[in-house]
Amino acid sequence: NFRKLFKEDTGMSPALYQQSLRLQRAKELLSSTDMSIKEIAYRLNFDSPDYFSSKFKAKAGCKPSEYRTGMKG
């Protein structure tokens, strides 16, 4: 019942919402710290840096390294 109400309210499942928040936090860390992509992936509880990168690219349209480069350029 919670999942149904949550999805009605936010438009996404709790799991997708949580992942969206983690990816938003990743953007913040990429733009404001010098932490490695590996450190960011593990800090945000992704299973691996590769999994993090694939999810980030699917959501942001670019790799985490490209996002960081774009923020500094």
Coordinates of C-alpha atoms in Angstrom, one line a residue:
N1 CA 0.0 0.0 0.0
F2 CA 2.8 2.4 0.8
R3 CA 4.5 1.8 -2.5
K4 CA 1.2 2.6 -4.3
L5 CA 0.7 5.8 -2.4
F6 CA 4.3 6.8 -2.8
K7 CA 4.2 6.3 -6.6
E8 CA 0.9 8.2 -6.9
D9 CA 2.5 11.1 -5.0
T10 CA 6.0 11.2 -6.6
G11 CA 5.4 9.5 -9.9
M12 CA 8.1 6.8 -9.2
S13 CA 8.6 3.8 -7.0
P14 CA 10.5 4.3 -3.7
A15 CA 13.5 2.5 -5.1
L16 CA 13.7 4.7 -8.1
Y17 CA 13.2 7.8 -6.0
Q18 CA 16.1 6.7 -3.7
Q19 CA 18.3 6.1 -6.7
S20 CA 17.4 9.5 -8.1
L21 CA 18.4 11.1 -4.8
R22 CA 21.7 9.2 -4.8
L23 CA 22.5 10.3 -8.4
Q24 CA 21.7 13.9 -7.5
R25 CA 24.1 13.6 -4.6
A26 CA 26.7 12.2 -6.9
K27 CA 26.4 15.3 -9.1
E28 CA 27.0 17.4 -6.1
L29 CA 30.0 15.4 -5.1
L30 CA 31.4 15.4 -8.6
S31 CA 31.1 19.2 -8.8
S32 CA 32.3 20.1 -5.3
T33 CA 34.9 17.6 -4.3
D34 CA 38.0 15.9 -5.7
M35 CA 36.8 12.5 -4.6
S36 CA 37.4 9.8 -7.1
I37 CA 34.5 8.3 -9.0
K38 CA 35.2 5.0 -7.2
E39 CA 35.0 6.8 -3.8
I40 CA 31.7 8.4 -4.7
A41 CA 30.2 5.2 -6.0
Y42 CA 31.0 3.4 -2.7
R43 CA 30.1 6.3 -0.5
L44 CA 26.6 6.4 -2.1
N45 CA 26.2 2.6 -1.7
F46 CA 26.4 1.5 -5.4
D47 CA 27.5 -2.1 -5.9
S48 CA 30.5 -1.1 -8.0
P49 CA 32.0 1.9 -9.8
D50 CA 30.9 0.4 -13.2
Y51 CA 27.3 0.0 -12.0
F52 CA 27.3 3.6 -10.7
S53 CA 28.7 4.9 -14.0
S54 CA 26.1 3.1 -16.0
K55 CA 23.2 4.4 -13.8
F56 CA 24.7 7.9 -13.9
K57 CA 25.1 7.9 -17.6
A58 CA 21.5 6.7 -18.1
K59 CA 20.2 9.5 -15.9
A60 CA 22.5 12.4 -16.7
G61 CA 23.4 11.5 -20.3
C62 CA 27.1 11.5 -19.8
K63 CA 29.7 9.6 -17.8
P64 CA 30.6 10.8 -14.3
S65 CA 34.1 11.8 -15.5
E66 CA 32.5 13.8 -18.4
Y67 CA 30.1 15.5 -16.0
R68 CA 33.0 16.5 -13.8
T69 CA 35.0 17.8 -16.8
G70 CA 32.0 19.8 -18.0
M71 CA 31.6 21.4 -14.6
K72 CA 35.2 22.6 -14.5
G73 CA 35.3 23.7 -18.1

